[in-house]
Amino acid sequence: MMIQSAPAGEKRFICTMVEHLDLCGQFARAFGNDAFAPPEPYDEVIDIVTHHDRGWDDADAQPVLHEESGFPCGLGTGPVPGILDTSRKSPDFNEARHAYCGLLSSMHSWGLYNDRYGVSEFKAMPSGKSVPVPERDEDYVRGLLDGELARQERLKAELASDPATAGWIEEKVLMRNYKFLQFTDTLALYFQLRHVSERQQETYLHVPMSADADTTVTVRPLGDDTYAVTPFPFAGDQLEVRCQGRYFEALAGPEAPADLGGHLYGLPAAEQVHTLIAA
């Protein structure tokens, strides 16, 4: 789950990975105009964008309190128990939907540990562009990532054997769709991990305009949760997106309920609205 930052002493906005994926999907479905072509194959790429982190379902259903912060463990606080397994479970989930979805999901998992294949400078966490691996887990992660590379080769072979999907794995097509996934993912993270007071100008590299051309997109806060986007990759000249979640007040260790999930999901539903405009 996503634990948004907040000024000291304030409640923090929390959303599940499914709610994160919903925001990613809003960006993905709005993407495309005279300068930016929508992804191709459209249905499969939109599907992976809206499901790429589904390996988190079990972790989100049973949250654990990060005692130091008083908030649930998640992106933005402490380590999530079993988080490494999400990098396998997400491709498992998506491969069951479609081989191409499984391939892109596997690339996403591998890329999280490897600077997103070098196509993004976005830092989800202060530690850097890649997911940090504790020394005690290095062998496990190495095996996990080797397994994902093997999965990718297997799925590429499966897709190549079908004339209807063979063109989808051409290098420039596949990387275009991977870049598209990373853009929608990191744009959602910009909003869901950072309090409005902490959002500064952000630059997104390698945003695909087509399979043959990328560009750099800049997001600049204007105030009132409105952001100028240059160049604007979405339809029209304004995009309003909505993120669902709930506001959580920090708990001291003795105050932690036995059923943290019941407490969290029993909180009132909340919504944050962000407006992106063409600069």
PDB file of C-alpha atoms in Angstrom:
ATOM      1  CA  MET A   1       0.000   0.000   0.000  1.00  0.00           C
ATOM      2  CA  MET A   2       0.937   3.630  -0.452  1.00  0.00           C
ATOM      3  CA  ILE A   3       1.573   5.714   2.677  1.00  0.00           C
ATOM      4  CA  GLN A   4       1.592   9.350   1.610  1.00  0.00           C
ATOM      5  CA  SER A   5       3.889  11.741   3.455  1.00  0.00           C
ATOM      6  CA  ALA A   6       2.401  14.495   5.641  1.00  0.00           C
ATOM      7  CA  PRO A   7       3.547  17.311   7.921  1.00  0.00           C
ATOM      8  CA  ALA A   8       4.518  16.109  11.407  1.00  0.00           C
ATOM      9  CA  GLY A   9       1.538  15.231  13.554  1.00  0.00           C
ATOM     10  CA  GLU A  10      -0.973  15.113  10.701  1.00  0.00           C
ATOM     11  CA  LYS A  11      -2.918  12.134   9.441  1.00  0.00           C
ATOM     12  CA  ARG A  12      -1.481  10.439   6.373  1.00  0.00           C
ATOM     13  CA  PHE A  13      -3.421   9.460   3.269  1.00  0.00           C
ATOM     14  CA  ILE A  14      -3.221   5.730   2.611  1.00  0.00           C
ATOM     15  CA  CYS A  15      -4.322   3.851  -0.478  1.00  0.00           C
ATOM     16  CA  THR A  16      -4.069   0.201  -1.373  1.00  0.00           C
ATOM     17  CA  MET A  17      -2.236  -1.025  -4.434  1.00  0.00           C
ATOM     18  CA  VAL A  18      -5.591  -1.605  -6.127  1.00  0.00           C
ATOM     19  CA  GLU A  19      -6.338   2.086  -5.541  1.00  0.00           C
ATOM     20  CA  HIS A  20      -2.876   2.936  -6.861  1.00  0.00           C
ATOM     21  CA  LEU A  21      -3.616   0.890  -9.967  1.00  0.00           C
ATOM     22  CA  ASP A  22      -6.912   2.690 -10.450  1.00  0.00           C
ATOM     23  CA  LEU A  23      -5.033   6.000 -10.654  1.00  0.00           C
ATOM     24  CA  CYS A  24      -2.510   4.487 -13.074  1.00  0.00           C
ATOM     25  CA  GLY A  25      -5.438   3.352 -15.200  1.00  0.00           C
ATOM     26  CA  GLN A  26      -6.953   6.836 -15.267  1.00  0.00           C
ATOM     27  CA  PHE A  27      -3.692   8.174 -16.700  1.00  0.00           C
ATOM     28  CA  ALA A  28      -3.403   5.300 -19.168  1.00  0.00           C
ATOM     29  CA  ARG A  29      -6.919   5.609 -20.567  1.00  0.00           C
ATOM     30  CA  ALA A  30      -6.593   9.394 -20.947  1.00  0.00           C
ATOM     31  CA  PHE A  31      -3.219   9.152 -22.718  1.00  0.00           C
ATOM     32  CA  GLY A  32      -3.117  10.034 -26.398  1.00  0.00           C
ATOM     33  CA  ASN A  33      -3.583  13.027 -28.692  1.00  0.00           C
ATOM     34  CA  ASP A  34      -2.194  14.361 -31.977  1.00  0.00           C
ATOM     35  CA  ALA A  35       1.385  14.172 -30.628  1.00  0.00           C
ATOM     36  CA  PHE A  36       1.151  11.072 -28.416  1.00  0.00           C
ATOM     37  CA  ALA A  37      -0.177   7.857 -29.895  1.00  0.00           C
ATOM     38  CA  PRO A  38      -2.098   5.527 -27.566  1.00  0.00           C
ATOM     39  CA  PRO A  39      -0.421   2.197 -26.798  1.00  0.00           C
ATOM     40  CA  GLU A  40      -0.711  -0.793 -29.091  1.00  0.00           C
ATOM     41  CA  PRO A  41      -1.985  -3.452 -28.424  1.00  0.00           C
ATOM     42  CA  TYR A  42      -4.364  -1.198 -26.537  1.00  0.00           C
ATOM     43  CA  ASP A  43      -6.462  -3.626 -24.484  1.00  0.00           C
ATOM     44  CA  GLU A  44      -3.540  -5.702 -23.228  1.00  0.00           C
ATOM     45  CA  VAL A  45      -1.419  -2.661 -22.310  1.00  0.00           C
ATOM     46  CA  ILE A  46      -4.266  -0.931 -20.467  1.00  0.00           C
ATOM     47  CA  ASP A  47      -4.904  -4.226 -18.671  1.00  0.00           C
ATOM     48  CA  ILE A  48      -1.331  -4.526 -17.419  1.00  0.00           C
ATOM     49  CA  VAL A  49      -1.234  -0.891 -16.319  1.00  0.00           C
ATOM     50  CA  THR A  50      -4.348  -1.466 -14.213  1.00  0.00           C
ATOM     51  CA  HIS A  51      -3.116  -4.760 -12.722  1.00  0.00           C
ATOM     52  CA  HIS A  52       0.689  -4.588 -12.605  1.00  0.00           C
ATOM     53  CA  ASP A  53       0.926  -4.589  -8.772  1.00  0.00           C
ATOM     54  CA  ARG A  54      -1.717  -7.200  -7.984  1.00  0.00           C
ATOM     55  CA  GLY A  55       0.895  -9.315  -6.217  1.00  0.00           C
ATOM     56  CA  TRP A  56       0.294  -6.969  -3.270  1.00  0.00           C
ATOM     57  CA  ASP A  57      -3.285  -8.158  -2.669  1.00  0.00           C
ATOM     58  CA  ASP A  58      -2.434 -10.450   0.252  1.00  0.00           C
ATOM     59  CA  ALA A  59      -0.110  -7.917   1.889  1.00  0.00           C
ATOM     60  CA  ASP A  60      -2.713  -5.173   1.665  1.00  0.00           C
ATOM     61  CA  ALA A  61      -5.417  -7.441   3.089  1.00  0.00           C
ATOM     62  CA  GLN A  62      -3.330  -8.096   6.211  1.00  0.00           C
ATOM     63  CA  PRO A  63      -1.420  -4.890   7.022  1.00  0.00           C
ATOM     64  CA  VAL A  64       1.228  -4.795   9.729  1.00  0.00           C
ATOM     65  CA  LEU A  65       1.982  -1.778  11.901  1.00  0.00           C
ATOM     66  CA  HIS A  66       5.349  -0.090  11.459  1.00  0.00           C
ATOM     67  CA  GLU A  67       5.913   0.680  15.123  1.00  0.00           C
ATOM     68  CA  GLU A  68       8.502   3.396  14.577  1.00  0.00           C
ATOM     69  CA  SER A  69       6.144   5.555  12.500  1.00  0.00           C
ATOM     70  CA  GLY A  70       2.809   4.383  13.884  1.00  0.00           C
ATOM     71  CA  PHE A  71       1.462   3.793  10.365  1.00  0.00           C
ATOM     72  CA  PRO A  72       0.989   0.540   8.445  1.00  0.00           C
ATOM     73  CA  CYS A  73       4.052  -0.851   6.693  1.00  0.00           C
ATOM     74  CA  GLY A  74       4.049   0.206   3.066  1.00  0.00           C
ATOM     75  CA  LEU A  75       5.754   2.381   0.490  1.00  0.00           C
ATOM     76  CA  GLY A  76       6.509   5.513   2.446  1.00  0.00           C
ATOM     77  CA  THR A  77       7.103   3.880   5.842  1.00  0.00           C
ATOM     78  CA  GLY A  78       8.771   0.620   6.802  1.00  0.00           C
ATOM     79  CA  PRO A  79       9.457  -2.707   5.120  1.00  0.00           C
ATOM     80  CA  VAL A  80       6.438  -4.807   4.215  1.00  0.00           C
ATOM     81  CA  PRO A  81       6.589  -8.450   5.338  1.00  0.00           C
ATOM     82  CA  GLY A  82       6.847 -10.645   2.251  1.00  0.00           C
ATOM     83  CA  ILE A  83       7.357  -7.670  -0.091  1.00  0.00           C
ATOM     84  CA  LEU A  84       9.932  -9.553  -2.171  1.00  0.00           C
ATOM     85  CA  ASP A  85       7.328 -12.166  -3.060  1.00  0.00           C
ATOM     86  CA  THR A  86       5.131  -9.497  -4.649  1.00  0.00           C
ATOM     87  CA  SER A  87       7.711  -9.290  -7.439  1.00  0.00           C
ATOM     88  CA  ARG A  88       6.835 -12.864  -8.387  1.00  0.00           C
ATOM     89  CA  LYS A  89       3.142 -12.829  -7.522  1.00  0.00           C
ATOM     90  CA  SER A  90       2.379  -9.836  -9.750  1.00  0.00           C
ATOM     91  CA  PRO A  91       3.715 -11.498 -12.925  1.00  0.00           C
ATOM     92  CA  ASP A  92       1.952 -14.722 -11.891  1.00  0.00           C
ATOM     93  CA  PHE A  93      -1.343 -12.834 -11.668  1.00  0.00           C
ATOM     94  CA  ASN A  94      -0.852 -11.057 -14.972  1.00  0.00           C
ATOM     95  CA  GLU A  95       0.428 -14.059 -16.904  1.00  0.00           C
ATOM     96  CA  ALA A  96      -2.844 -15.789 -16.010  1.00  0.00           C
ATOM     97  CA  ARG A  97      -4.677 -12.923 -17.740  1.00  0.00           C
ATOM     98  CA  HIS A  98      -2.554 -12.868 -20.925  1.00  0.00           C
ATOM     99  CA  ALA A  99       1.005 -13.804 -21.873  1.00  0.00           C
ATOM    100  CA  TYR A 100       1.752 -10.209 -22.943  1.00  0.00           C
ATOM    101  CA  CYS A 101       0.495  -8.889 -19.617  1.00  0.00           C
ATOM    102  CA  GLY A 102       2.715 -11.411 -17.845  1.00  0.00           C
ATOM    103  CA  LEU A 103       5.713 -10.342 -19.928  1.00  0.00           C
ATOM    104  CA  LEU A 104       5.320  -6.633 -19.173  1.00  0.00           C
ATOM    105  CA  SER A 105       4.609  -7.369 -15.508  1.00  0.00           C
ATOM    106  CA  SER A 106       7.774  -9.467 -15.301  1.00  0.00           C
ATOM    107  CA  MET A 107       9.762  -6.661 -16.911  1.00  0.00           C
ATOM    108  CA  HIS A 108       8.280  -4.266 -14.359  1.00  0.00           C
ATOM    109  CA  SER A 109       9.341  -6.528 -11.475  1.00  0.00           C
ATOM    110  CA  TRP A 110      12.867  -6.931 -12.866  1.00  0.00           C
ATOM    111  CA  GLY A 111      13.121  -3.226 -13.588  1.00  0.00           C
ATOM    112  CA  LEU A 112      12.265  -2.224 -10.015  1.00  0.00           C
ATOM    113  CA  TYR A 113      15.580  -3.727  -8.912  1.00  0.00           C
ATOM    114  CA  ASN A 114      17.484  -2.422 -11.943  1.00  0.00           C
ATOM    115  CA  ASP A 115      16.717   1.302 -12.315  1.00  0.00           C
ATOM    116  CA  ARG A 116      13.638   0.563 -14.452  1.00  0.00           C
ATOM    117  CA  TYR A 117      15.857  -0.486 -17.382  1.00  0.00           C
ATOM    118  CA  GLY A 118      17.368   2.998 -17.351  1.00  0.00           C
ATOM    119  CA  VAL A 119      14.240   4.685 -18.746  1.00  0.00           C
ATOM    120  CA  SER A 120      13.294   6.630 -15.596  1.00  0.00           C
ATOM    121  CA  GLU A 121      15.018   8.897 -13.091  1.00  0.00           C
ATOM    122  CA  PHE A 122      12.024   8.927 -10.752  1.00  0.00           C
ATOM    123  CA  LYS A 123      12.788   8.135  -7.108  1.00  0.00           C
ATOM    124  CA  ALA A 124       9.897   6.519  -5.316  1.00  0.00           C
ATOM    125  CA  MET A 125      12.002   6.412  -2.144  1.00  0.00           C
ATOM    126  CA  PRO A 126      14.916   8.582  -0.992  1.00  0.00           C
ATOM    127  CA  SER A 127      17.213   5.544  -1.260  1.00  0.00           C
ATOM    128  CA  GLY A 128      17.221   5.765  -5.048  1.00  0.00           C
ATOM    129  CA  LYS A 129      15.675   4.622  -8.311  1.00  0.00           C
ATOM    130  CA  SER A 130      15.861   0.890  -7.551  1.00  0.00           C
ATOM    131  CA  VAL A 131      14.333  -1.162  -4.765  1.00  0.00           C
ATOM    132  CA  PRO A 132      17.062  -1.595  -2.103  1.00  0.00           C
ATOM    133  CA  VAL A 133      17.899  -5.201  -1.263  1.00  0.00           C
ATOM    134  CA  PRO A 134      19.068  -6.041   2.283  1.00  0.00           C
ATOM    135  CA  GLU A 135      22.284  -8.053   2.292  1.00  0.00           C
ATOM    136  CA  ARG A 136      20.529 -11.031   3.878  1.00  0.00           C
ATOM    137  CA  ASP A 137      18.152 -11.214   0.903  1.00  0.00           C
ATOM    138  CA  GLU A 138      20.638 -10.805  -1.952  1.00  0.00           C
ATOM    139  CA  ASP A 139      20.692 -14.480  -2.925  1.00  0.00           C
ATOM    140  CA  TYR A 140      16.899 -14.718  -2.793  1.00  0.00           C
ATOM    141  CA  VAL A 141      16.456 -11.651  -4.970  1.00  0.00           C
ATOM    142  CA  ARG A 142      19.084 -12.849  -7.442  1.00  0.00           C
ATOM    143  CA  GLY A 143      17.163 -16.105  -7.819  1.00  0.00           C
ATOM    144  CA  LEU A 144      13.865 -14.261  -8.120  1.00  0.00           C
ATOM    145  CA  LEU A 145      15.179 -11.989 -10.872  1.00  0.00           C
ATOM    146  CA  ASP A 146      16.797 -14.861 -12.745  1.00  0.00           C
ATOM    147  CA  GLY A 147      13.413 -16.559 -12.613  1.00  0.00           C
ATOM    148  CA  GLU A 148      11.772 -13.486 -14.128  1.00  0.00           C
ATOM    149  CA  LEU A 149      14.294 -13.378 -16.970  1.00  0.00           C
ATOM    150  CA  ALA A 150      13.497 -17.020 -17.678  1.00  0.00           C
ATOM    151  CA  ARG A 151       9.783 -16.214 -17.589  1.00  0.00           C
ATOM    152  CA  GLN A 152      10.306 -13.402 -20.093  1.00  0.00           C
ATOM    153  CA  GLU A 153      12.101 -15.673 -22.550  1.00  0.00           C
ATOM    154  CA  ARG A 154       9.361 -18.291 -22.230  1.00  0.00           C
ATOM    155  CA  LEU A 155       6.576 -15.773 -22.791  1.00  0.00           C
ATOM    156  CA  LYS A 156       8.375 -14.145 -25.707  1.00  0.00           C
ATOM    157  CA  ALA A 157       8.638 -17.552 -27.353  1.00  0.00           C
ATOM    158  CA  GLU A 158       4.931 -18.167 -26.788  1.00  0.00           C
ATOM    159  CA  LEU A 159       3.972 -14.767 -28.224  1.00  0.00           C
ATOM    160  CA  ALA A 160       6.366 -15.150 -31.169  1.00  0.00           C
ATOM    161  CA  SER A 161       4.717 -18.441 -32.143  1.00  0.00           C
ATOM    162  CA  ASP A 162       1.397 -16.687 -32.844  1.00  0.00           C
ATOM    163  CA  PRO A 163       1.336 -14.394 -35.914  1.00  0.00           C
ATOM    164  CA  ALA A 164      -1.278 -12.226 -34.167  1.00  0.00           C
ATOM    165  CA  THR A 165       1.101 -11.376 -31.303  1.00  0.00           C
ATOM    166  CA  ALA A 166       4.581 -11.831 -32.792  1.00  0.00           C
ATOM    167  CA  GLY A 167       4.881  -8.127 -33.632  1.00  0.00           C
ATOM    168  CA  TRP A 168       4.131  -7.164 -30.025  1.00  0.00           C
ATOM    169  CA  ILE A 169       7.533  -8.376 -28.846  1.00  0.00           C
ATOM    170  CA  GLU A 170       9.595  -6.475 -31.393  1.00  0.00           C
ATOM    171  CA  GLU A 171      12.133  -4.586 -29.291  1.00  0.00           C
ATOM    172  CA  LYS A 172      10.919  -1.055 -30.018  1.00  0.00           C
ATOM    173  CA  VAL A 173       7.254  -2.020 -29.549  1.00  0.00           C
ATOM    174  CA  LEU A 174       7.873  -3.883 -26.314  1.00  0.00           C
ATOM    175  CA  MET A 175      10.053  -1.141 -24.840  1.00  0.00           C
ATOM    176  CA  ARG A 176       7.536   1.518 -25.896  1.00  0.00           C
ATOM    177  CA  ASN A 177       4.876  -0.286 -23.856  1.00  0.00           C
ATOM    178  CA  TYR A 178       7.254  -0.787 -20.918  1.00  0.00           C
ATOM    179  CA  LYS A 179       8.026   2.954 -20.934  1.00  0.00           C
ATOM    180  CA  PHE A 180       4.305   3.687 -21.027  1.00  0.00           C
ATOM    181  CA  LEU A 181       3.776   1.480 -17.973  1.00  0.00           C
ATOM    182  CA  GLN A 182       6.615   3.214 -16.108  1.00  0.00           C
ATOM    183  CA  PHE A 183       5.258   6.672 -16.917  1.00  0.00           C
ATOM    184  CA  THR A 184       1.763   5.919 -15.645  1.00  0.00           C
ATOM    185  CA  ASP A 185       3.155   4.154 -12.569  1.00  0.00           C
ATOM    186  CA  THR A 186       5.609   6.864 -11.534  1.00  0.00           C
ATOM    187  CA  LEU A 187       3.157   9.670 -12.283  1.00  0.00           C
ATOM    188  CA  ALA A 188       0.706   8.015  -9.881  1.00  0.00           C
ATOM    189  CA  LEU A 189       3.494   7.627  -7.300  1.00  0.00           C
ATOM    190  CA  TYR A 190       4.226  11.359  -7.552  1.00  0.00           C
ATOM    191  CA  PHE A 191       0.767  12.051  -6.164  1.00  0.00           C
ATOM    192  CA  GLN A 192       0.250   9.068  -3.882  1.00  0.00           C
ATOM    193  CA  LEU A 193       3.561   9.119  -2.001  1.00  0.00           C
ATOM    194  CA  ARG A 194       4.049  12.888  -1.659  1.00  0.00           C
ATOM    195  CA  HIS A 195       1.941  15.315   0.314  1.00  0.00           C
ATOM    196  CA  VAL A 196       0.751  18.263  -1.770  1.00  0.00           C
ATOM    197  CA  SER A 197       3.164  20.525   0.129  1.00  0.00           C
ATOM    198  CA  GLU A 198       6.114  18.349  -0.948  1.00  0.00           C
ATOM    199  CA  ARG A 199       5.369  18.039  -4.656  1.00  0.00           C
ATOM    200  CA  GLN A 200       7.966  19.904  -6.647  1.00  0.00           C
ATOM    201  CA  GLN A 201       8.696  20.051 -10.347  1.00  0.00           C
ATOM    202  CA  GLU A 202       9.281  16.543 -11.685  1.00  0.00           C
ATOM    203  CA  THR A 203      10.770  15.481 -15.015  1.00  0.00           C
ATOM    204  CA  TYR A 204       9.739  12.249 -16.732  1.00  0.00           C
ATOM    205  CA  LEU A 205      12.191  10.868 -19.274  1.00  0.00           C
ATOM    206  CA  HIS A 206      11.412   8.575 -22.193  1.00  0.00           C
ATOM    207  CA  VAL A 207       7.675   9.154 -22.312  1.00  0.00           C
ATOM    208  CA  PRO A 208       6.687   7.397 -25.553  1.00  0.00           C
ATOM    209  CA  MET A 209       5.118   9.418 -28.330  1.00  0.00           C
ATOM    210  CA  SER A 210       5.215   6.361 -30.595  1.00  0.00           C
ATOM    211  CA  ALA A 211       7.243   3.185 -30.956  1.00  0.00           C
ATOM    212  CA  ASP A 212       9.953   5.273 -32.623  1.00  0.00           C
ATOM    213  CA  ALA A 213      10.061   8.465 -30.549  1.00  0.00           C
ATOM    214  CA  ASP A 214      10.217   9.477 -26.885  1.00  0.00           C
ATOM    215  CA  THR A 215      10.123  12.839 -25.192  1.00  0.00           C
ATOM    216  CA  THR A 216      10.624  14.409 -21.770  1.00  0.00           C
ATOM    217  CA  VAL A 217       7.516  15.503 -19.883  1.00  0.00           C
ATOM    218  CA  THR A 218       7.661  18.052 -17.057  1.00  0.00           C
ATOM    219  CA  VAL A 219       5.090  18.316 -14.265  1.00  0.00           C
ATOM    220  CA  ARG A 220       5.057  21.660 -12.428  1.00  0.00           C
ATOM    221  CA  PRO A 221       2.825  22.479  -9.419  1.00  0.00           C
ATOM    222  CA  LEU A 222       0.711  25.627  -9.788  1.00  0.00           C
ATOM    223  CA  GLY A 223      -1.046  25.506  -6.411  1.00  0.00           C
ATOM    224  CA  ASP A 224      -4.508  24.252  -5.398  1.00  0.00           C
ATOM    225  CA  ASP A 225      -3.527  20.720  -6.452  1.00  0.00           C
ATOM    226  CA  THR A 226      -3.231  21.846 -10.080  1.00  0.00           C
ATOM    227  CA  TYR A 227      -0.209  20.972 -12.242  1.00  0.00           C
ATOM    228  CA  ALA A 228       1.086  22.244 -15.563  1.00  0.00           C
ATOM    229  CA  VAL A 229       2.253  19.400 -17.805  1.00  0.00           C
ATOM    230  CA  THR A 230       4.616  20.078 -20.717  1.00  0.00           C
ATOM    231  CA  PRO A 231       4.165  18.666 -23.307  1.00  0.00           C
ATOM    232  CA  PHE A 232       0.654  17.441 -22.502  1.00  0.00           C
ATOM    233  CA  PRO A 233       0.276  13.729 -23.360  1.00  0.00           C
ATOM    234  CA  PHE A 234      -3.439  13.410 -22.597  1.00  0.00           C
ATOM    235  CA  ALA A 235      -6.585  14.027 -24.611  1.00  0.00           C
ATOM    236  CA  GLY A 236      -7.949  17.566 -24.434  1.00  0.00           C
ATOM    237  CA  ASP A 237      -6.201  20.333 -22.516  1.00  0.00           C
ATOM    238  CA  GLN A 238      -7.105  19.320 -18.967  1.00  0.00           C
ATOM    239  CA  LEU A 239      -7.295  16.070 -17.029  1.00  0.00           C
ATOM    240  CA  GLU A 240      -8.860  15.643 -13.597  1.00  0.00           C
ATOM    241  CA  VAL A 241      -7.981  12.424 -11.772  1.00  0.00           C
ATOM    242  CA  ARG A 242      -9.277  11.082  -8.484  1.00  0.00           C
ATOM    243  CA  CYS A 243      -7.467   8.908  -5.976  1.00  0.00           C
ATOM    244  CA  GLN A 244      -9.371   6.893  -3.405  1.00  0.00           C
ATOM    245  CA  GLY A 245      -8.029   6.110   0.056  1.00  0.00           C
ATOM    246  CA  ARG A 246      -8.452   6.954   3.722  1.00  0.00           C
ATOM    247  CA  TYR A 247      -6.743   9.178   6.289  1.00  0.00           C
ATOM    248  CA  PHE A 248      -4.923   7.341   9.073  1.00  0.00           C
ATOM    249  CA  GLU A 249      -3.782   8.793  12.389  1.00  0.00           C
ATOM    250  CA  ALA A 250      -0.522   7.412  13.777  1.00  0.00           C
ATOM    251  CA  LEU A 251      -0.885   4.758  16.480  1.00  0.00           C
ATOM    252  CA  ALA A 252       1.456   4.139  19.377  1.00  0.00           C
ATOM    253  CA  GLY A 253       2.426   0.500  19.875  1.00  0.00           C
ATOM    254  CA  PRO A 254       0.048  -0.129  22.813  1.00  0.00           C
ATOM    255  CA  GLU A 255      -2.814   1.470  20.846  1.00  0.00           C
ATOM    256  CA  ALA A 256      -2.473  -0.815  17.850  1.00  0.00           C
ATOM    257  CA  PRO A 257      -5.665  -2.825  17.306  1.00  0.00           C
ATOM    258  CA  ALA A 258      -5.419  -6.585  17.071  1.00  0.00           C
ATOM    259  CA  ASP A 259      -7.071  -6.355  13.648  1.00  0.00           C
ATOM    260  CA  LEU A 260      -5.166  -3.552  11.938  1.00  0.00           C
ATOM    261  CA  GLY A 261      -6.836  -4.321   8.621  1.00  0.00           C
ATOM    262  CA  GLY A 262     -10.275  -4.000  10.156  1.00  0.00           C
ATOM    263  CA  HIS A 263      -9.279  -0.689  11.707  1.00  0.00           C
ATOM    264  CA  LEU A 264      -7.751   0.688   8.502  1.00  0.00           C
ATOM    265  CA  TYR A 265     -10.530  -0.358   6.162  1.00  0.00           C
ATOM    266  CA  GLY A 266     -13.159   0.738   8.647  1.00  0.00           C
ATOM    267  CA  LEU A 267     -11.987   4.339   8.371  1.00  0.00           C
ATOM    268  CA  PRO A 268     -14.128   6.720   6.297  1.00  0.00           C
ATOM    269  CA  ALA A 269     -13.447   6.632   2.571  1.00  0.00           C
ATOM    270  CA  ALA A 270     -11.642   9.724   1.302  1.00  0.00           C
ATOM    271  CA  GLU A 271     -10.628  11.127  -2.060  1.00  0.00           C
ATOM    272  CA  GLN A 272      -7.898  13.364  -3.409  1.00  0.00           C
ATOM    273  CA  VAL A 273      -8.475  15.207  -6.687  1.00  0.00           C
ATOM    274  CA  HIS A 274      -5.604  16.383  -8.895  1.00  0.00           C
ATOM    275  CA  THR A 275      -5.941  18.558 -11.997  1.00  0.00           C
ATOM    276  CA  LEU A 276      -3.385  18.434 -14.827  1.00  0.00           C
ATOM    277  CA  ILE A 277      -3.469  21.147 -17.458  1.00  0.00           C
ATOM    278  CA  ALA A 278      -1.648  21.726 -20.718  1.00  0.00           C
ATOM    279  CA  ALA A 279       0.978  24.406 -20.170  1.00  0.00           C
TER     280      ALA A 279
END
